[in-house]
Amino acid sequence: MEVISFVALAAGLIIGLGAIGACIGIGIMGSKYLESAARQPELMGELQTKMFLLAGLIDAAFIIGTGIALWFATANPFLGQIANLPK
């Protein structure tokens, strides 16, 4: 297999697994928010603020992973080192 095919596979795994992790994390966090808001409705405003902040951080981690994957796919810094390896 060529090096570029491994890069495409790695980029796909980074983006795919990052998306799965972010979706699962936001889903669990949303369910816990609804559960805690149902138990203590007077704290709903504070909990909602914290939930949106954490949802943004979870999405930021996924977006950073996507950016790194796209960087590897377009300007792979390891391509020169791998090309010089003996076959």
mmCIF file of N, CA and C in Angstrom:
data_model
loop_
_atom_site.group_PDB
_atom_site.id
_atom_site.type_symbol
_atom_site.label_atom_id
_atom_site.label_comp_id
_atom_site.label_asym_id
_atom_site.label_seq_id
_atom_site.Cartn_x
_atom_site.Cartn_y
_atom_site.Cartn_z
ATOM 1 N N MET A 1 0.836 -1.182 0.000
ATOM 2 C CA MET A 1 0.000 0.000 0.000
ATOM 3 C C MET A 1 0.882 1.247 0.000
ATOM 4 N N GLU A 2 0.383 2.266 -0.624
ATOM 5 C CA GLU A 2 1.104 3.523 -0.695
ATOM 6 C C GLU A 2 0.915 4.316 0.596
ATOM 7 N N VAL A 3 1.840 5.230 0.809
ATOM 8 C CA VAL A 3 1.793 6.059 2.010
ATOM 9 C C VAL A 3 0.527 6.912 2.030
ATOM 10 N N ILE A 4 0.141 7.420 0.880
ATOM 11 C CA ILE A 4 -1.025 8.306 0.826
ATOM 12 C C ILE A 4 -2.308 7.569 1.210
ATOM 13 N N SER A 5 -2.356 6.267 0.958
ATOM 14 C CA SER A 5 -3.549 5.514 1.350
ATOM 15 C C SER A 5 -3.620 5.357 2.872
ATOM 16 N N PHE A 6 -2.464 5.216 3.508
ATOM 17 C CA PHE A 6 -2.455 5.164 4.970
ATOM 18 C C PHE A 6 -2.848 6.508 5.577
ATOM 19 N N VAL A 7 -2.427 7.588 4.924
ATOM 20 C CA VAL A 7 -2.794 8.917 5.410
ATOM 21 C C VAL A 7 -4.303 9.112 5.307
ATOM 22 N N ALA A 8 -4.883 8.681 4.185
ATOM 23 C CA ALA A 8 -6.333 8.806 4.018
ATOM 24 C C ALA A 8 -7.071 7.956 5.047
ATOM 25 N N LEU A 9 -6.564 6.763 5.314
ATOM 26 C CA LEU A 9 -7.178 5.895 6.318
ATOM 27 C C LEU A 9 -7.083 6.521 7.713
ATOM 28 N N ALA A 10 -5.919 7.064 8.044
ATOM 29 C CA ALA A 10 -5.741 7.691 9.357
ATOM 30 C C ALA A 10 -6.630 8.921 9.510
ATOM 31 N N ALA A 11 -6.721 9.727 8.456
ATOM 32 C CA ALA A 11 -7.572 10.921 8.525
ATOM 33 C C ALA A 11 -9.035 10.525 8.696
ATOM 34 N N GLY A 12 -9.458 9.497 8.005
ATOM 35 C CA GLY A 12 -10.831 9.022 8.155
ATOM 36 C C GLY A 12 -11.111 8.503 9.552
ATOM 37 N N LEU A 13 -10.143 7.797 10.128
ATOM 38 C CA LEU A 13 -10.322 7.298 11.493
ATOM 39 C C LEU A 13 -10.366 8.438 12.506
ATOM 40 N N ILE A 14 -9.496 9.435 12.325
ATOM 41 C CA ILE A 14 -9.495 10.564 13.256
ATOM 42 C C ILE A 14 -10.831 11.290 13.213
ATOM 43 N N ILE A 15 -11.319 11.559 12.010
ATOM 44 C CA ILE A 15 -12.582 12.292 11.879
ATOM 45 C C ILE A 15 -13.759 11.433 12.345
ATOM 46 N N GLY A 16 -13.793 10.172 11.931
ATOM 47 C CA GLY A 16 -14.916 9.298 12.273
ATOM 48 C C GLY A 16 -15.013 8.997 13.754
ATOM 49 N N LEU A 17 -13.892 8.613 14.359
ATOM 50 C CA LEU A 17 -13.924 8.296 15.786
ATOM 51 C C LEU A 17 -14.140 9.546 16.632
ATOM 52 N N GLY A 18 -13.601 10.673 16.169
ATOM 53 C CA GLY A 18 -13.856 11.929 16.879
ATOM 54 C C GLY A 18 -15.323 12.309 16.852
ATOM 55 N N ALA A 19 -15.968 12.100 15.703
ATOM 56 C CA ALA A 19 -17.397 12.412 15.590
ATOM 57 C C ALA A 19 -18.227 11.489 16.470
ATOM 58 N N ILE A 20 -17.878 10.218 16.485
ATOM 59 C CA ILE A 20 -18.607 9.268 17.327
ATOM 60 C C ILE A 20 -18.452 9.633 18.802
ATOM 61 N N GLY A 21 -17.229 9.947 19.212
ATOM 62 C CA GLY A 21 -16.993 10.322 20.603
ATOM 63 C C GLY A 21 -17.715 11.590 21.005
ATOM 64 N N ALA A 22 -17.708 12.587 20.111
ATOM 65 C CA ALA A 22 -18.398 13.844 20.419
ATOM 66 C C ALA A 22 -19.902 13.629 20.515
ATOM 67 N N CYS A 23 -20.450 12.836 19.625
ATOM 68 C CA CYS A 23 -21.900 12.581 19.663
ATOM 69 C C CYS A 23 -22.300 11.826 20.923
ATOM 70 N N ILE A 24 -21.532 10.827 21.281
ATOM 71 C CA ILE A 24 -21.838 10.074 22.499
ATOM 72 C C ILE A 24 -21.699 10.969 23.730
ATOM 73 N N GLY A 25 -20.636 11.778 23.769
ATOM 74 C CA GLY A 25 -20.428 12.665 24.911
ATOM 75 C C GLY A 25 -21.534 13.687 25.076
ATOM 76 N N ILE A 26 -21.949 14.301 23.977
ATOM 77 C CA ILE A 26 -23.020 15.296 24.058
ATOM 78 C C ILE A 26 -24.349 14.624 24.403
ATOM 79 N N GLY A 27 -24.572 13.420 23.901
ATOM 80 C CA GLY A 27 -25.802 12.697 24.236
ATOM 81 C C GLY A 27 -25.886 12.352 25.709
ATOM 82 N N ILE A 28 -24.793 11.865 26.270
ATOM 83 C CA ILE A 28 -24.773 11.538 27.699
ATOM 84 C C ILE A 28 -24.938 12.802 28.538
ATOM 85 N N MET A 29 -24.239 13.864 28.136
ATOM 86 C CA MET A 29 -24.340 15.109 28.882
ATOM 87 C C MET A 29 -25.755 15.684 28.819
ATOM 88 N N GLY A 30 -26.387 15.615 27.663
ATOM 89 C CA GLY A 30 -27.762 16.108 27.537
ATOM 90 C C GLY A 30 -28.738 15.318 28.387
ATOM 91 N N SER A 31 -28.547 14.004 28.440
ATOM 92 C CA SER A 31 -29.451 13.197 29.263
ATOM 93 C C SER A 31 -29.262 13.493 30.747
ATOM 94 N N LYS A 32 -28.029 13.699 31.162
ATOM 95 C CA LYS A 32 -27.787 14.033 32.574
ATOM 96 C C LYS A 32 -28.318 15.424 32.915
ATOM 97 N N TYR A 33 -28.249 16.341 31.929
ATOM 98 C CA TYR A 33 -28.821 17.678 32.161
ATOM 99 C C TYR A 33 -30.330 17.583 32.368
ATOM 100 N N LEU A 34 -31.011 16.846 31.516
ATOM 101 C CA LEU A 34 -32.463 16.712 31.659
ATOM 102 C C LEU A 34 -32.829 16.028 32.971
ATOM 103 N N GLU A 35 -32.038 15.043 33.353
ATOM 104 C CA GLU A 35 -32.298 14.348 34.615
ATOM 105 C C GLU A 35 -32.118 15.290 35.807
ATOM 106 N N SER A 36 -31.040 16.068 35.785
ATOM 107 C CA SER A 36 -30.801 16.973 36.914
ATOM 108 C C SER A 36 -31.776 18.148 36.914
ATOM 109 N N ALA A 37 -32.202 18.613 35.734
ATOM 110 C CA ALA A 37 -33.192 19.696 35.675
ATOM 111 C C ALA A 37 -34.554 19.218 36.168
ATOM 112 N N ALA A 38 -34.861 17.952 35.951
ATOM 113 C CA ALA A 38 -36.126 17.414 36.451
ATOM 114 C C ALA A 38 -36.088 17.253 37.968
ATOM 115 N N ARG A 39 -34.915 16.950 38.522
ATOM 116 C CA ARG A 39 -34.811 16.781 39.969
ATOM 117 C C ARG A 39 -34.822 18.117 40.705
ATOM 118 N N GLN A 40 -34.107 19.113 40.133
ATOM 119 C CA GLN A 40 -34.029 20.428 40.771
ATOM 120 C C GLN A 40 -34.293 21.512 39.726
ATOM 121 N N PRO A 41 -35.535 21.836 39.477
ATOM 122 C CA PRO A 41 -35.864 22.822 38.434
ATOM 123 C C PRO A 41 -35.340 24.227 38.722
ATOM 124 N N GLU A 42 -35.083 24.538 39.984
ATOM 125 C CA GLU A 42 -34.595 25.881 40.310
ATOM 126 C C GLU A 42 -33.153 26.104 39.845
ATOM 127 N N LEU A 43 -32.418 25.050 39.573
ATOM 128 C CA LEU A 43 -31.035 25.167 39.091
ATOM 129 C C LEU A 43 -30.931 25.070 37.568
ATOM 130 N N MET A 44 -32.045 25.104 36.870
ATOM 131 C CA MET A 44 -32.029 24.874 35.427
ATOM 132 C C MET A 44 -31.181 25.911 34.680
ATOM 133 N N GLY A 45 -31.230 27.175 35.084
ATOM 134 C CA GLY A 45 -30.462 28.217 34.404
ATOM 135 C C GLY A 45 -28.963 28.009 34.519
ATOM 136 N N GLU A 46 -28.497 27.715 35.732
ATOM 137 C CA GLU A 46 -27.071 27.466 35.945
ATOM 138 C C GLU A 46 -26.614 26.211 35.215
ATOM 139 N N LEU A 47 -27.430 25.173 35.282
ATOM 140 C CA LEU A 47 -27.061 23.924 34.618
ATOM 141 C C LEU A 47 -27.027 24.080 33.104
ATOM 142 N N GLN A 48 -27.954 24.872 32.566
ATOM 143 C CA GLN A 48 -27.995 25.057 31.120
ATOM 144 C C GLN A 48 -26.746 25.794 30.643
ATOM 145 N N THR A 49 -26.302 26.790 31.384
ATOM 146 C CA THR A 49 -25.089 27.521 31.021
ATOM 147 C C THR A 49 -23.884 26.591 31.008
ATOM 148 N N LYS A 50 -23.762 25.777 32.044
ATOM 149 C CA LYS A 50 -22.636 24.845 32.124
ATOM 150 C C LYS A 50 -22.716 23.780 31.038
ATOM 151 N N MET A 51 -23.927 23.343 30.721
ATOM 152 C CA MET A 51 -24.088 22.328 29.684
ATOM 153 C C MET A 51 -23.647 22.870 28.327
ATOM 154 N N PHE A 52 -24.059 24.098 27.993
ATOM 155 C CA PHE A 52 -23.672 24.670 26.706
ATOM 156 C C PHE A 52 -22.170 24.919 26.637
ATOM 157 N N LEU A 53 -21.558 25.311 27.737
ATOM 158 C CA LEU A 53 -20.113 25.502 27.768
ATOM 159 C C LEU A 53 -19.390 24.183 27.514
ATOM 160 N N LEU A 54 -19.824 23.135 28.177
ATOM 161 C CA LEU A 54 -19.197 21.831 27.988
ATOM 162 C C LEU A 54 -19.468 21.262 26.600
ATOM 163 N N ALA A 55 -20.644 21.512 26.049
ATOM 164 C CA ALA A 55 -20.929 21.060 24.684
ATOM 165 C C ALA A 55 -20.002 21.749 23.692
ATOM 166 N N GLY A 56 -19.721 23.020 23.915
ATOM 167 C CA GLY A 56 -18.774 23.730 23.057
ATOM 168 C C GLY A 56 -17.374 23.168 23.165
ATOM 169 N N LEU A 57 -16.956 22.799 24.368
ATOM 170 C CA LEU A 57 -15.625 22.213 24.535
ATOM 171 C C LEU A 57 -15.531 20.837 23.885
ATOM 172 N N ILE A 58 -16.583 20.059 23.986
ATOM 173 C CA ILE A 58 -16.592 18.743 23.338
ATOM 174 C C ILE A 58 -16.521 18.901 21.826
ATOM 175 N N ASP A 59 -17.295 19.831 21.285
ATOM 176 C CA ASP A 59 -17.247 20.076 19.843
ATOM 177 C C ASP A 59 -15.906 20.654 19.418
ATOM 178 N N ALA A 60 -15.294 21.465 20.271
ATOM 179 C CA ALA A 60 -13.993 22.036 19.931
ATOM 180 C C ALA A 60 -12.938 20.944 19.795
ATOM 181 N N ALA A 61 -12.983 19.944 20.655
ATOM 182 C CA ALA A 61 -12.027 18.842 20.549
ATOM 183 C C ALA A 61 -12.204 18.095 19.235
ATOM 184 N N PHE A 62 -13.449 17.899 18.815
ATOM 185 C CA PHE A 62 -13.706 17.236 17.537
ATOM 186 C C PHE A 62 -13.236 18.096 16.369
ATOM 187 N N ILE A 63 -13.472 19.391 16.430
ATOM 188 C CA ILE A 63 -13.066 20.277 15.337
ATOM 189 C C ILE A 63 -11.544 20.361 15.249
ATOM 190 N N ILE A 64 -10.848 20.362 16.373
ATOM 191 C CA ILE A 64 -9.387 20.357 16.358
ATOM 192 C C ILE A 64 -8.873 19.062 15.739
ATOM 193 N N GLY A 65 -9.473 17.933 16.090
ATOM 194 C CA GLY A 65 -9.089 16.659 15.475
ATOM 195 C C GLY A 65 -9.329 16.643 13.981
ATOM 196 N N THR A 66 -10.429 17.229 13.538
ATOM 197 C CA THR A 66 -10.712 17.321 12.108
ATOM 198 C C THR A 66 -9.678 18.194 11.413
ATOM 199 N N GLY A 67 -9.302 19.295 12.040
ATOM 200 C CA GLY A 67 -8.275 20.161 11.457
ATOM 201 C C GLY A 67 -6.935 19.467 11.335
ATOM 202 N N ILE A 68 -6.550 18.710 12.348
ATOM 203 C CA ILE A 68 -5.288 17.970 12.290
ATOM 204 C C ILE A 68 -5.344 16.899 11.210
ATOM 205 N N ALA A 69 -6.474 16.215 11.095
ATOM 206 C CA ALA A 69 -6.614 15.185 10.060
ATOM 207 C C ALA A 69 -6.531 15.792 8.667
ATOM 208 N N LEU A 70 -7.178 16.925 8.465
ATOM 209 C CA LEU A 70 -7.110 17.578 7.160
ATOM 210 C C LEU A 70 -5.714 18.122 6.883
ATOM 211 N N TRP A 71 -5.007 18.552 7.916
ATOM 212 C CA TRP A 71 -3.628 19.007 7.744
ATOM 213 C C TRP A 71 -2.743 17.840 7.300
ATOM 214 N N PHE A 72 -2.904 16.687 7.924
ATOM 215 C CA PHE A 72 -2.141 15.514 7.503
ATOM 216 C C PHE A 72 -2.496 15.093 6.086
ATOM 217 N N ALA A 73 -3.754 15.238 5.717
ATOM 218 C CA ALA A 73 -4.183 14.807 4.385
ATOM 219 C C ALA A 73 -3.663 15.729 3.289
ATOM 220 N N THR A 74 -3.524 17.012 3.580
ATOM 221 C CA THR A 74 -3.108 17.943 2.531
ATOM 222 C C THR A 74 -1.615 18.233 2.546
ATOM 223 N N ALA A 75 -1.015 18.351 3.701
ATOM 224 C CA ALA A 75 0.409 18.673 3.797
ATOM 225 C C ALA A 75 1.040 17.751 4.819
ATOM 226 N N ASN A 76 1.209 16.505 4.457
ATOM 227 C CA ASN A 76 1.691 15.499 5.389
ATOM 228 C C ASN A 76 3.151 15.768 5.744
ATOM 229 N N PRO A 77 3.476 16.074 7.007
ATOM 230 C CA PRO A 77 4.864 16.340 7.375
ATOM 231 C C PRO A 77 5.716 15.072 7.449
ATOM 232 N N PHE A 78 5.100 13.907 7.477
ATOM 233 C CA PHE A 78 5.841 12.660 7.603
ATOM 234 C C PHE A 78 6.118 11.990 6.268
ATOM 235 N N LEU A 79 5.628 12.566 5.186
ATOM 236 C CA LEU A 79 5.735 11.923 3.880
ATOM 237 C C LEU A 79 7.188 11.776 3.445
ATOM 238 N N GLY A 80 8.010 12.785 3.681
ATOM 239 C CA GLY A 80 9.419 12.716 3.294
ATOM 240 C C GLY A 80 10.175 11.670 4.084
ATOM 241 N N GLN A 81 9.893 11.536 5.363
ATOM 242 C CA GLN A 81 10.583 10.550 6.189
ATOM 243 C C GLN A 81 10.177 9.132 5.811
ATOM 244 N N ILE A 82 8.913 8.942 5.508
ATOM 245 C CA ILE A 82 8.435 7.605 5.156
ATOM 246 C C ILE A 82 8.923 7.207 3.774
ATOM 247 N N ALA A 83 9.044 8.163 2.866
ATOM 248 C CA ALA A 83 9.484 7.855 1.504
ATOM 249 C C ALA A 83 10.938 7.417 1.476
ATOM 250 N N ASN A 84 11.745 7.823 2.455
ATOM 251 C CA ASN A 84 13.159 7.461 2.487
ATOM 252 C C ASN A 84 13.422 6.124 3.160
ATOM 253 N N LEU A 85 12.413 5.467 3.681
ATOM 254 C CA LEU A 85 12.598 4.170 4.326
ATOM 255 C C LEU A 85 12.922 3.105 3.286
ATOM 256 N N PRO A 86 13.765 2.130 3.650
ATOM 257 C CA PRO A 86 14.045 1.046 2.691
ATOM 258 C C PRO A 86 12.810 0.178 2.487
ATOM 259 N N LYS A 87 12.645 -0.278 1.262
ATOM 260 C CA LYS A 87 11.461 -1.079 0.941
ATOM 261 C C LYS A 87 11.709 -2.545 1.103
#
